Amino acid sequence: MNFKLVDFTLKSLKRNMTKKLSVIFIFTVLVFLLVSVFSISSSIKKELLISVDSLPELIVQKMSGGRQTLIPVERAFEIASIPGVNNAYDRVWGYYFFENVNVNFTILGLDFDLETYKKKYDNIIEMNSDIIDTSNTPFMIAGKGVVEIFNSYYNPNYFDFIKGNGKRMRTNIAGSFSDESALETNDVILMPIQNVRELFDIEEHLATDIVVRVPNPEEIDVVKQKIQFMYPDCRLVSRQDIEASYQNVFDYKSGLFLSLLIAAFVAFFILIYDKTSGLSLEDKREIGILKAVGWQVENILQIKFIEGAIISLFSFSFGTGLALFYVYTLQAPLLRNLFTGASYLKPEFDLLPIVDLQVLSLIFILTVPIYIMATIIPSWRAAIIDADEVMH
Amino acid sequence: MIKLESIYKNYNIGEHNESEVLKNISFLVKENDFTILRGPSGSGKSTILSIIGGLIKPTKGEVFVDGKSIAKLPDKFASLVRQEKIGFIFQKFNLIHELNTIDNITIPLLPGKLSRLEIEKRAEEILDDLSILNKKNVLVKKLSGGEQQRVAIARALINRPKIILADEPTANLDKKLSLSFIQIIKELKQKGITILLASHDPLFSELKCVDNFIDIQHGEIK
Amino acid sequence: MFSDLTPTSKKILLVFIAVISFTILEIGYYNFEYRNLSSTILQKKKAVSLTQLPDLAFVTETVWLRHRSITSLFSVFPEDGNLLDYYPSSFVYNLQLPNKSKQVNQYSNEEPRNEF
Amino acid sequence: MSVLLIPEVIILFIEDFLLLVFNTIAVVIAYRIQKDFNINNTSSKQYSLEKQTYLASYIIKFSLYLKIASILFFVFTLDKLSTIIPGAMCAVGVTASSDYGIYLLLFKILNIYLFGFWLLLNKNDMNDESYPYTIIKFKYFLFVYVFFLFEMTLQYLYFFDINPQELVSCCGTVFYEATTSVVGQLTNIPNEISLPIFYIVFLLLIITTIKKYVLLNGILNLLFLVIGIITLISFFGTYVYELPTHRCPFCLLQSDYYYAGYAFYTFIILGTFFGIANAFIKTTVGLSLNYCKFSLLFNSMYILAVTIYPIRFYIINGVWL
């Protein structure tokens, strides 16, 4: 590594900085865009993946004509008898459409014997238990977004659900989820099972789906085959499927984003090519002088390569630094809606500050070679300038 | 030291505007000789110097510099010869104006193995000889004509060349500066450096210390 | 080695190294910050283990319900025939239906391929 | 849902497209040069050809660096794909998920060797004033370009052939007796045979290096590469994993084995590269270089690094695996 050449390159960089600035700016903006998009998607993916292992191992749903229908409850007992399954219980849950705000609440039925829930989930549910003890009217625990809507539209401590037959069902708000789990529970309402059955008028012997807990991960596929064999009309969704689909969808989205960006990479290549090959007369004269005093073509290629390396490393780290700051400290103000879509309930959440080195190396391997490749031919063309013509 | 054997040089061979610049040029410059190539401008003097310096290749003929044939050398090795053995002084000095004096002078040795400190020490000695050491860190574009000329000479001397090739060095210098230039050339001759100078300046004709005159007319030796 | 650099280029190198080290420090800082987020992460895990529902509450009021993966299969079809679904876990269908052949069930005796 | 929309795969394709474009330029130059490059004539055509040699060597040098980076990236992509392809625990399963997988990997490594040989030839050619080997080295590059195209098509076929829905078997079954695959049989040579061969080849390497039998050294290095990889999978690997049944060349690269795989592969590739390059240049151009020293150095580092694991295991547990 000839540091004298590095020194010469740095000085020549300083000399024609204005021309180089445009190249650095283009490169930095491209890296900034790439790193911020990939960081947002990887932090949302991380958000999903951390909660995936608390999902049930298997979910059994009865299908007819491609649509999900209610599943008989006694199937849960048969499934529970399969070796390897430690328990299988039915669940009653559904959506409640609230016209005024055009929002769907997810209403989930739980058998609320309070003691088990109180100590198990107290830190994620703020309960005001006096309401529950005194009255036997239906109560609910709602997500943050739901509570806000009720405050602004209806009444801070109760809400009248409209049942299938048009009658009202007054339900007191007995508690709400904590802020940290907003992203997962922003639109969820927990109610005792019999109230949910009453609201969606589901008979006692039917349920929405059946959750199967299989402690040993190796067993999951075997249990899945057995259930499939027992009930051919059921669809089984395993946790591993959901995890693979999380992975798929983010790869699909970032892959789509990348392939749309290929046009930008071609433009980037052409821009860099044209910027580096536009040698002013002054530059040509300088290279002519260098060759006249004894520099070889390789030396000139060397300084061009050093210059390229310095510019690309500088722009890459500058772009990455800005992007990480933009995404994790400023919480990516504009770019974030691209990912989170339109939701009236506006779950305020912070992007998990997870910096994935694999993503950074992916972007490095994408942008730097394109830049260096774009400068190969211009630097060669500059290096073979005939010193003689330039002299006179 | 420098030997040319029937050198021919035509430009854009095979095209309609093919021009024969040099025809059958042969001459010898012995060690430590001070030779003047005389002839009107455009008579091919600078082409001869470029061929000797390895900047361009002759169409036909042989060139020997310090006993080594450089006509057929690939550009990489021609540049090496230029770097080790030859110092070039150009008519328009050809300095990099945005760099200061010391940077301009040290350029030829940058690709070499010497460390920066040694190079700078050597440069300071030469600047001292040429008495412009005080302008060491001044940007070249701020220097006067005479000073720029001395910086050009210093750059040519930095690699301790055996041969100095000067192409119309006094073309845009006034009389006083030309005389001081001749004074410097004389000192170089004492130091044992072979000098080949191309110029149509009559000032050189009456010089006593010149060993040999070669007259070039339309690309031929008269 | 560094004696070969003049002061001006040292300044530029300094700026260069400063930017790179700023980014590296930033990466370190964010990873460190992630480490002391463990309490919120625990809460998120607990919330999901309570509700047992996948996906995040990004989109609530559109026709596509939040937990689409668990409910109807073709609700997105009326929007646009070849529109792939918006929700992360809705991709379960693509993996779910065709890989029925994946399980070595009694119908087909197709051996999984393993020439290597 | 095919694999093509995964960002890593798209980037691999972008890199390969770039390499393809620039190597095609290099091969066009190579063809022109090997046709009428003659150091003695001083026509302007010869002069421009000489200039083009710089472009060709600049492109090929950069292609080699990019290829080394992209093979590392390729292994990372395989690891990532293993989470998506059912049944594949690590990169082996992913390579086994399509017939082209293993051949693509072999060609990628082969190409790195071939490009490396060219660059060594180029370095020696440039140091000699008469550019003696220019024509030979560019004829050789035409040959290398064919392999390069082969690798490109293999990569194209491979990623289009992967089907994320198909169950594949991972290293558990791929390297076991029952397999029908080529590599499977190779790694099933019992250790009693492959281990002694491994150490004998190394001894021969030492002898040929001292006695300067360059050609023999090259062949032995080739053999050392093959035997080295086989014994790594079937014997030394099991000691790294401390599990007799776990025979997998890729899991060595993972973090839970402290990335030991990277050290092994770098040493063996560098060692054998210099050995074979030495023989290659001696045969094609007749120039004998002293790369044997480097080859022996890296090969012995490989042997050292690899034999430490069984010895450490034996010292701790007092019994062979």
Tab-separated table of C-alpha atoms in Angstrom, chain C residues 84 91 93-104 110-116, chain D residues 1 86 92 95-99 102 161 165-169 174-175 180-183:
chain	number	residue	atom	x	y	z
C	84	LEU	CA	-50.791	-11.271	-3.055
C	91	PHE	CA	-48.899	-16.372	3.339
C	93	TYR	CA	-51.993	-20.439	2.450
C	94	ASN	CA	-49.289	-20.598	-0.141
C	95	LEU	CA	-47.287	-22.880	2.057
C	96	GLN	CA	-50.278	-24.753	3.355
C	97	LEU	CA	-52.217	-26.025	0.384
C	98	PRO	CA	-49.639	-27.253	-2.088
C	99	ASN	CA	-47.464	-28.864	0.471
C	100	LYS	CA	-50.113	-31.339	1.331
C	101	SER	CA	-48.024	-33.625	-0.863
C	102	LYS	CA	-45.147	-32.690	1.418
C	103	GLN	CA	-46.330	-34.999	4.136
C	104	VAL	CA	-45.693	-38.613	3.310
C	110	GLU	CA	-43.405	-40.041	-3.545
C	111	GLU	CA	-40.047	-40.305	-1.839
C	112	PRO	CA	-38.527	-36.913	-0.886
C	113	ARG	CA	-35.650	-36.168	-3.320
C	114	ASN	CA	-32.177	-36.449	-1.829
C	115	GLU	CA	-29.637	-36.911	-4.562
C	116	PHE	CA	-26.797	-34.725	-3.488
D	1	MET	CA	-43.684	-18.913	-4.290
D	86	PRO	CA	-38.626	-27.292	4.647
D	92	VAL	CA	-26.270	-28.628	2.573
D	95	THR	CA	-27.715	-27.305	-2.172
D	96	ALA	CA	-29.285	-30.735	-2.257
D	97	SER	CA	-32.683	-29.227	-3.003
D	98	SER	CA	-31.736	-29.023	-6.660
D	99	ASP	CA	-29.449	-31.170	-8.772
D	102	ILE	CA	-23.384	-29.061	-5.680
D	161	ASP	CA	-35.008	-24.958	-9.827
D	165	GLN	CA	-42.349	-26.440	-1.065
D	166	GLU	CA	-40.299	-29.577	-1.609
D	167	LEU	CA	-39.012	-31.521	1.331
D	168	VAL	CA	-35.272	-32.004	1.146
D	169	SER	CA	-32.988	-34.085	3.287
D	174	VAL	CA	-26.949	-36.700	2.451
D	175	PHE	CA	-23.606	-37.912	3.736
D	180	THR	CA	-26.834	-42.532	-4.003
D	181	SER	CA	-25.204	-39.154	-4.594
D	182	VAL	CA	-21.646	-38.758	-5.813
D	183	VAL	CA	-20.396	-36.756	-2.844
